Amino acid sequence: NAGVTQTPKFQVLKTGQSMTLQCAQDMNHNSMYWYRQDPGMGLRLIYYSASEGTTDKGEVPNGYNVSRLNKREFSLRLESAAPSQTSVYFCASSEALQGAWSAFFGQGTRLTVV
Amino acid sequence: KQEVTQIPAALSVPEGENLVLNCSFTDSAIYNLQWFRQDPGKGLTSLLLIQSSQREQTSGRLNASLDKSSGRSTLYIAASQPGDSATYLCAVHSVEYIFGTGTRLKVLA
């Protein structure tokens, strides 16, 4: 029962490099989310996908792109990394179960941009 | 725009105390409210989920209440233990999940 799996767990990038954070869920959920967590700021939504083939911007989308590759996978891409993108990134998925929505989170990706 | 606030930001209590964490939100049009626990360097673990039609949920020593009309939720922890030390986050679900900034709890042995 893997739940939500994120890779990699840790990454160090140089300013201007690009990378893709991977997220996969095995719970057959329709909705998936990417958040970043910074000290004192809580979790802020970057992008979300309500269903396969759809994506929407969240609170802090600038500098990021996403792809909902299929129902299981939702990737987050940094095209040109900046030090301001140093953060912990969390992927989540959610679904309504018997009328109640519940969110499940991955273990996070700790990204440092130098 | 939904905004979620948690008070206090940090709390330190002796073991055995009962305590209350507060969460307030600005838009009452929510599907549900969920309380999470986060240990340092770890992901989020769901503690309790309250649907918009419910008033409270209980799990062991935890009890969460929801008052949608006033935009408030509380998480009550009974007989606190050092193992309860963590950051507690509330999230409201409308179109997406919006999180508060958390309450950092330390329970002293």
mmCIF file of C-alpha atoms in Angstrom:
data_model
loop_
_atom_site.group_PDB
_atom_site.id
_atom_site.type_symbol
_atom_site.label_atom_id
_atom_site.label_comp_id
_atom_site.label_asym_id
_atom_site.label_seq_id
_atom_site.Cartn_x
_atom_site.Cartn_y
_atom_site.Cartn_z
ATOM 1 C CA ASN A 1 0.000 0.000 0.000
ATOM 2 C CA ALA A 2 2.325 2.707 -1.320
ATOM 3 C CA GLY A 3 -0.217 5.551 -1.395
ATOM 4 C CA VAL A 4 1.484 8.661 -2.834
ATOM 5 C CA THR A 5 5.094 8.265 -3.929
ATOM 6 C CA GLN A 6 7.393 11.169 -4.719
ATOM 7 C CA THR A 7 10.804 11.074 -6.325
ATOM 8 C CA PRO A 8 13.428 12.195 -5.669
ATOM 9 C CA LYS A 9 13.458 12.716 -1.902
ATOM 10 C CA PHE A 10 16.337 15.198 -2.022
ATOM 11 C CA GLN A 11 17.795 17.313 -4.825
ATOM 12 C CA VAL A 12 20.349 20.087 -5.153
ATOM 13 C CA LEU A 13 20.218 22.215 -8.290
ATOM 14 C CA LYS A 14 22.282 25.081 -9.598
ATOM 15 C CA THR A 15 20.472 28.269 -10.545
ATOM 16 C CA GLY A 16 19.127 27.942 -14.076
ATOM 17 C CA GLN A 17 19.038 24.156 -14.158
ATOM 18 C CA SER A 18 15.812 22.347 -14.878
ATOM 19 C CA MET A 19 14.284 19.305 -13.279
ATOM 20 C CA THR A 20 11.049 17.379 -12.944
ATOM 21 C CA LEU A 21 9.597 16.177 -9.659
ATOM 22 C CA GLN A 22 7.660 12.976 -10.065
ATOM 23 C CA CYS A 23 4.525 11.947 -8.192
ATOM 24 C CA ALA A 24 2.458 8.799 -8.519
ATOM 25 C CA GLN A 25 -0.532 7.516 -6.572
ATOM 26 C CA ASP A 26 -1.971 4.032 -6.592
ATOM 27 C CA MET A 27 -5.360 4.818 -5.026
ATOM 28 C CA ASN A 28 -7.151 5.597 -8.306
ATOM 29 C CA HIS A 29 -7.821 9.160 -7.164
ATOM 30 C CA ASN A 30 -9.013 11.752 -9.638
ATOM 31 C CA SER A 31 -7.578 14.832 -7.920
ATOM 32 C CA MET A 32 -3.891 15.524 -7.445
ATOM 33 C CA TYR A 33 -2.009 18.526 -6.058
ATOM 34 C CA TRP A 34 1.451 20.034 -5.747
ATOM 35 C CA TYR A 35 2.311 22.161 -2.713
ATOM 36 C CA ARG A 36 5.434 23.846 -1.484
ATOM 37 C CA GLN A 37 6.166 24.299 2.193
ATOM 38 C CA ASP A 38 8.362 27.091 3.470
ATOM 39 C CA PRO A 39 9.104 28.057 7.079
ATOM 40 C CA GLY A 40 6.376 30.288 8.484
ATOM 41 C CA MET A 41 4.325 30.089 5.268
ATOM 42 C CA GLY A 42 2.541 26.792 5.652
ATOM 43 C CA LEU A 43 1.691 24.770 2.567
ATOM 44 C CA ARG A 44 0.918 26.793 -0.524
ATOM 45 C CA LEU A 45 -0.758 25.294 -3.554
ATOM 46 C CA ILE A 46 1.259 25.457 -6.768
ATOM 47 C CA TYR A 47 -0.979 23.564 -9.202
ATOM 48 C CA TYR A 48 -3.732 21.036 -8.988
ATOM 49 C CA SER A 49 -5.452 18.612 -11.328
ATOM 50 C CA ALA A 50 -9.082 17.776 -10.706
ATOM 51 C CA SER A 51 -8.997 14.924 -13.196
ATOM 52 C CA GLU A 52 -6.845 13.369 -15.880
ATOM 53 C CA GLY A 53 -6.246 15.875 -18.653
ATOM 54 C CA THR A 54 -6.985 18.996 -16.593
ATOM 55 C CA THR A 55 -4.695 21.267 -14.611
ATOM 56 C CA ASP A 56 -5.274 24.556 -12.817
ATOM 57 C CA LYS A 57 -3.077 27.146 -11.177
ATOM 58 C CA GLY A 58 -2.973 27.461 -7.446
ATOM 59 C CA GLU A 59 -1.675 30.263 -5.270
ATOM 60 C CA VAL A 60 1.987 30.254 -6.396
ATOM 61 C CA PRO A 61 2.288 28.840 -9.957
ATOM 62 C CA ASN A 62 4.981 31.147 -11.345
ATOM 63 C CA GLY A 63 8.161 29.336 -12.344
ATOM 64 C CA TYR A 64 6.476 25.935 -12.506
ATOM 65 C CA ASN A 65 4.726 23.747 -15.034
ATOM 66 C CA VAL A 66 2.799 20.554 -14.491
ATOM 67 C CA SER A 67 1.741 17.533 -16.482
ATOM 68 C CA ARG A 68 -1.021 15.113 -15.591
ATOM 69 C CA LEU A 69 0.433 12.251 -17.584
ATOM 70 C CA ASN A 70 -2.341 9.827 -16.699
ATOM 71 C CA LYS A 71 -4.608 9.201 -13.744
ATOM 72 C CA ARG A 72 -1.727 7.941 -11.601
ATOM 73 C CA GLU A 73 0.989 10.482 -12.320
ATOM 74 C CA PHE A 74 1.285 14.235 -11.828
ATOM 75 C CA SER A 75 4.686 15.805 -12.422
ATOM 76 C CA LEU A 76 6.019 19.236 -11.516
ATOM 77 C CA ARG A 77 8.690 20.858 -13.668
ATOM 78 C CA LEU A 78 11.045 23.697 -12.872
ATOM 79 C CA GLU A 79 12.324 25.007 -16.199
ATOM 80 C CA SER A 80 14.960 27.367 -14.805
ATOM 81 C CA ALA A 81 15.465 26.899 -11.090
ATOM 82 C CA ALA A 82 15.923 29.938 -8.854
ATOM 83 C CA PRO A 83 17.090 30.127 -5.209
ATOM 84 C CA SER A 84 13.560 31.285 -4.288
ATOM 85 C CA GLN A 85 12.355 27.822 -5.267
ATOM 86 C CA THR A 86 14.335 26.223 -2.466
ATOM 87 C CA SER A 87 11.594 24.513 -0.521
ATOM 88 C CA VAL A 88 10.014 21.221 0.422
ATOM 89 C CA TYR A 89 7.554 20.049 -2.211
ATOM 90 C CA PHE A 90 4.604 17.825 -1.411
ATOM 91 C CA CYS A 91 2.363 15.962 -3.776
ATOM 92 C CA ALA A 92 -1.102 14.915 -2.664
ATOM 93 C CA SER A 93 -4.125 13.137 -4.043
ATOM 94 C CA SER A 94 -7.728 13.135 -2.930
ATOM 95 C CA GLU A 95 -11.010 11.463 -3.653
ATOM 96 C CA ALA A 96 -14.517 11.439 -2.267
ATOM 97 C CA LEU A 97 -15.083 8.211 -0.367
ATOM 98 C CA GLN A 98 -18.683 7.626 0.675
ATOM 99 C CA GLY A 99 -19.327 11.316 0.296
ATOM 100 C CA ALA A 100 -16.258 12.451 2.252
ATOM 101 C CA TRP A 101 -13.166 13.893 0.626
ATOM 102 C CA SER A 102 -9.827 12.984 2.127
ATOM 103 C CA ALA A 103 -6.325 13.999 1.085
ATOM 104 C CA PHE A 104 -3.234 11.797 1.171
ATOM 105 C CA PHE A 105 0.287 13.152 1.002
ATOM 106 C CA GLY A 106 3.648 11.953 -0.212
ATOM 107 C CA GLN A 107 6.736 12.198 1.967
ATOM 108 C CA GLY A 108 8.042 15.297 0.223
ATOM 109 C CA THR A 109 10.971 16.344 -1.955
ATOM 110 C CA ARG A 110 13.526 18.615 -0.320
ATOM 111 C CA LEU A 111 14.914 20.880 -3.052
ATOM 112 C CA THR A 112 17.830 23.250 -2.639
ATOM 113 C CA VAL A 113 18.743 25.690 -5.405
ATOM 114 C CA VAL A 114 22.212 27.195 -5.065
ATOM 115 C CA LYS B 1 -10.352 33.872 -1.476
ATOM 116 C CA GLN B 2 -10.246 31.300 1.328
ATOM 117 C CA GLU B 3 -7.807 32.068 4.117
ATOM 118 C CA VAL B 4 -7.001 29.709 6.963
ATOM 119 C CA THR B 5 -5.455 30.834 10.231
ATOM 120 C CA GLN B 6 -4.163 28.746 13.097
ATOM 121 C CA ILE B 7 -3.633 29.976 16.618
ATOM 122 C CA PRO B 8 -1.365 29.658 18.491
ATOM 123 C CA ALA B 9 1.645 29.329 16.198
ATOM 124 C CA ALA B 10 3.553 27.454 18.887
ATOM 125 C CA LEU B 11 2.600 25.829 22.162
ATOM 126 C CA SER B 12 4.613 24.167 24.895
ATOM 127 C CA VAL B 13 2.810 22.209 27.616
ATOM 128 C CA PRO B 14 3.717 19.733 30.347
ATOM 129 C CA GLU B 15 2.815 16.115 29.820
ATOM 130 C CA GLY B 16 -0.717 15.197 30.840
ATOM 131 C CA GLU B 17 -2.344 18.514 30.006
ATOM 132 C CA ASN B 18 -5.441 18.758 27.872
ATOM 133 C CA LEU B 19 -5.052 21.295 25.106
ATOM 134 C CA VAL B 20 -6.939 22.981 22.287
ATOM 135 C CA LEU B 21 -5.631 24.030 18.911
ATOM 136 C CA ASN B 22 -7.625 26.521 16.890
ATOM 137 C CA CYS B 23 -8.265 26.877 13.192
ATOM 138 C CA SER B 24 -10.359 29.591 11.536
ATOM 139 C CA PHE B 25 -11.345 30.067 7.910
ATOM 140 C CA THR B 26 -12.951 32.915 6.014
ATOM 141 C CA ASP B 27 -15.270 31.154 3.551
ATOM 142 C CA SER B 28 -17.805 28.740 5.013
ATOM 143 C CA ALA B 29 -18.511 27.073 1.645
ATOM 144 C CA ILE B 30 -16.332 24.034 2.270
ATOM 145 C CA TYR B 31 -16.627 20.307 1.546
ATOM 146 C CA ASN B 32 -14.735 19.314 4.649
ATOM 147 C CA LEU B 33 -11.984 20.217 7.074
ATOM 148 C CA GLN B 34 -9.057 17.937 7.765
ATOM 149 C CA TRP B 35 -6.497 17.958 10.576
ATOM 150 C CA PHE B 36 -2.995 16.682 9.856
ATOM 151 C CA ARG B 37 0.079 15.980 11.875
ATOM 152 C CA GLN B 38 3.571 16.627 10.534
ATOM 153 C CA ASP B 39 6.726 15.416 12.228
ATOM 154 C CA PRO B 40 10.006 17.230 11.475
ATOM 155 C CA GLY B 41 11.303 16.381 8.012
ATOM 156 C CA LYS B 42 8.324 14.160 7.274
ATOM 157 C CA GLY B 43 5.139 14.257 5.249
ATOM 158 C CA LEU B 44 1.616 14.859 6.489
ATOM 159 C CA THR B 45 -0.438 12.263 8.295
ATOM 160 C CA SER B 46 -4.198 12.667 8.372
ATOM 161 C CA LEU B 47 -5.652 12.706 11.893
ATOM 162 C CA LEU B 48 -9.308 13.575 11.521
ATOM 163 C CA LEU B 49 -11.644 14.516 8.722
ATOM 164 C CA ILE B 50 -14.866 16.403 9.385
ATOM 165 C CA GLN B 51 -17.386 16.635 6.601
ATOM 166 C CA SER B 52 -19.213 19.921 6.180
ATOM 167 C CA SER B 53 -22.419 18.340 7.505
ATOM 168 C CA GLN B 54 -20.756 17.075 10.686
ATOM 169 C CA ARG B 55 -20.077 18.851 13.978
ATOM 170 C CA GLU B 56 -17.265 16.723 15.346
ATOM 171 C CA GLN B 57 -15.101 13.647 14.907
ATOM 172 C CA THR B 58 -13.191 11.645 17.503
ATOM 173 C CA SER B 59 -10.234 9.334 17.304
ATOM 174 C CA GLY B 60 -8.694 8.107 20.532
ATOM 175 C CA ARG B 61 -7.489 11.110 22.520
ATOM 176 C CA LEU B 62 -8.265 13.496 19.670
ATOM 177 C CA ASN B 63 -11.527 15.317 19.117
ATOM 178 C CA ALA B 64 -12.102 17.805 16.336
ATOM 179 C CA SER B 65 -15.098 20.099 16.114
ATOM 180 C CA LEU B 66 -16.401 22.173 13.249
ATOM 181 C CA ASP B 67 -18.601 25.250 13.313
ATOM 182 C CA LYS B 68 -19.041 26.164 9.683
ATOM 183 C CA SER B 69 -21.199 29.204 10.272
ATOM 184 C CA SER B 70 -18.529 30.892 12.377
ATOM 185 C CA GLY B 71 -15.645 29.528 10.301
ATOM 186 C CA ARG B 72 -13.949 27.726 13.162
ATOM 187 C CA SER B 73 -12.578 24.334 14.064
ATOM 188 C CA THR B 74 -10.812 23.123 17.168
ATOM 189 C CA LEU B 75 -8.607 20.116 17.764
ATOM 190 C CA TYR B 76 -8.744 18.908 21.340
ATOM 191 C CA ILE B 77 -5.945 16.654 22.578
ATOM 192 C CA ALA B 78 -6.601 14.930 25.875
ATOM 193 C CA ALA B 79 -3.879 13.868 28.314
ATOM 194 C CA SER B 80 -1.040 15.036 26.085
ATOM 195 C CA GLN B 81 2.112 12.906 25.752
ATOM 196 C CA PRO B 82 5.656 13.717 24.547
ATOM 197 C CA GLY B 83 4.903 11.629 21.453
ATOM 198 C CA ASP B 84 2.249 14.200 20.508
ATOM 199 C CA SER B 85 5.013 16.735 19.832
ATOM 200 C CA ALA B 86 4.686 17.737 16.186
ATOM 201 C CA THR B 87 3.226 20.436 13.967
ATOM 202 C CA TYR B 88 -0.539 20.271 13.545
ATOM 203 C CA LEU B 89 -2.061 21.613 10.357
ATOM 204 C CA CYS B 90 -5.665 22.179 9.446
ATOM 205 C CA ALA B 91 -6.821 22.283 5.856
ATOM 206 C CA VAL B 92 -10.164 23.269 4.415
ATOM 207 C CA HIS B 93 -11.336 21.717 1.203
ATOM 208 C CA SER B 94 -13.428 23.791 -1.156
ATOM 209 C CA VAL B 95 -12.160 23.635 -4.749
ATOM 210 C CA GLU B 96 -8.686 22.821 -3.506
ATOM 211 C CA TYR B 97 -7.150 22.215 -0.096
ATOM 212 C CA ILE B 98 -6.046 25.404 1.653
ATOM 213 C CA PHE B 99 -3.791 25.017 4.653
ATOM 214 C CA GLY B 100 -3.190 27.031 7.763
ATOM 215 C CA THR B 101 0.396 27.754 8.810
ATOM 216 C CA GLY B 102 0.233 25.201 11.614
ATOM 217 C CA THR B 103 0.667 25.009 15.366
ATOM 218 C CA ARG B 104 4.006 23.683 16.551
ATOM 219 C CA LEU B 105 3.319 21.647 19.698
ATOM 220 C CA LYS B 106 5.893 20.537 22.217
ATOM 221 C CA VAL B 107 4.845 18.305 25.089
ATOM 222 C CA LEU B 108 7.413 18.257 27.874
ATOM 223 C CA ALA B 109 8.093 15.056 29.813
#
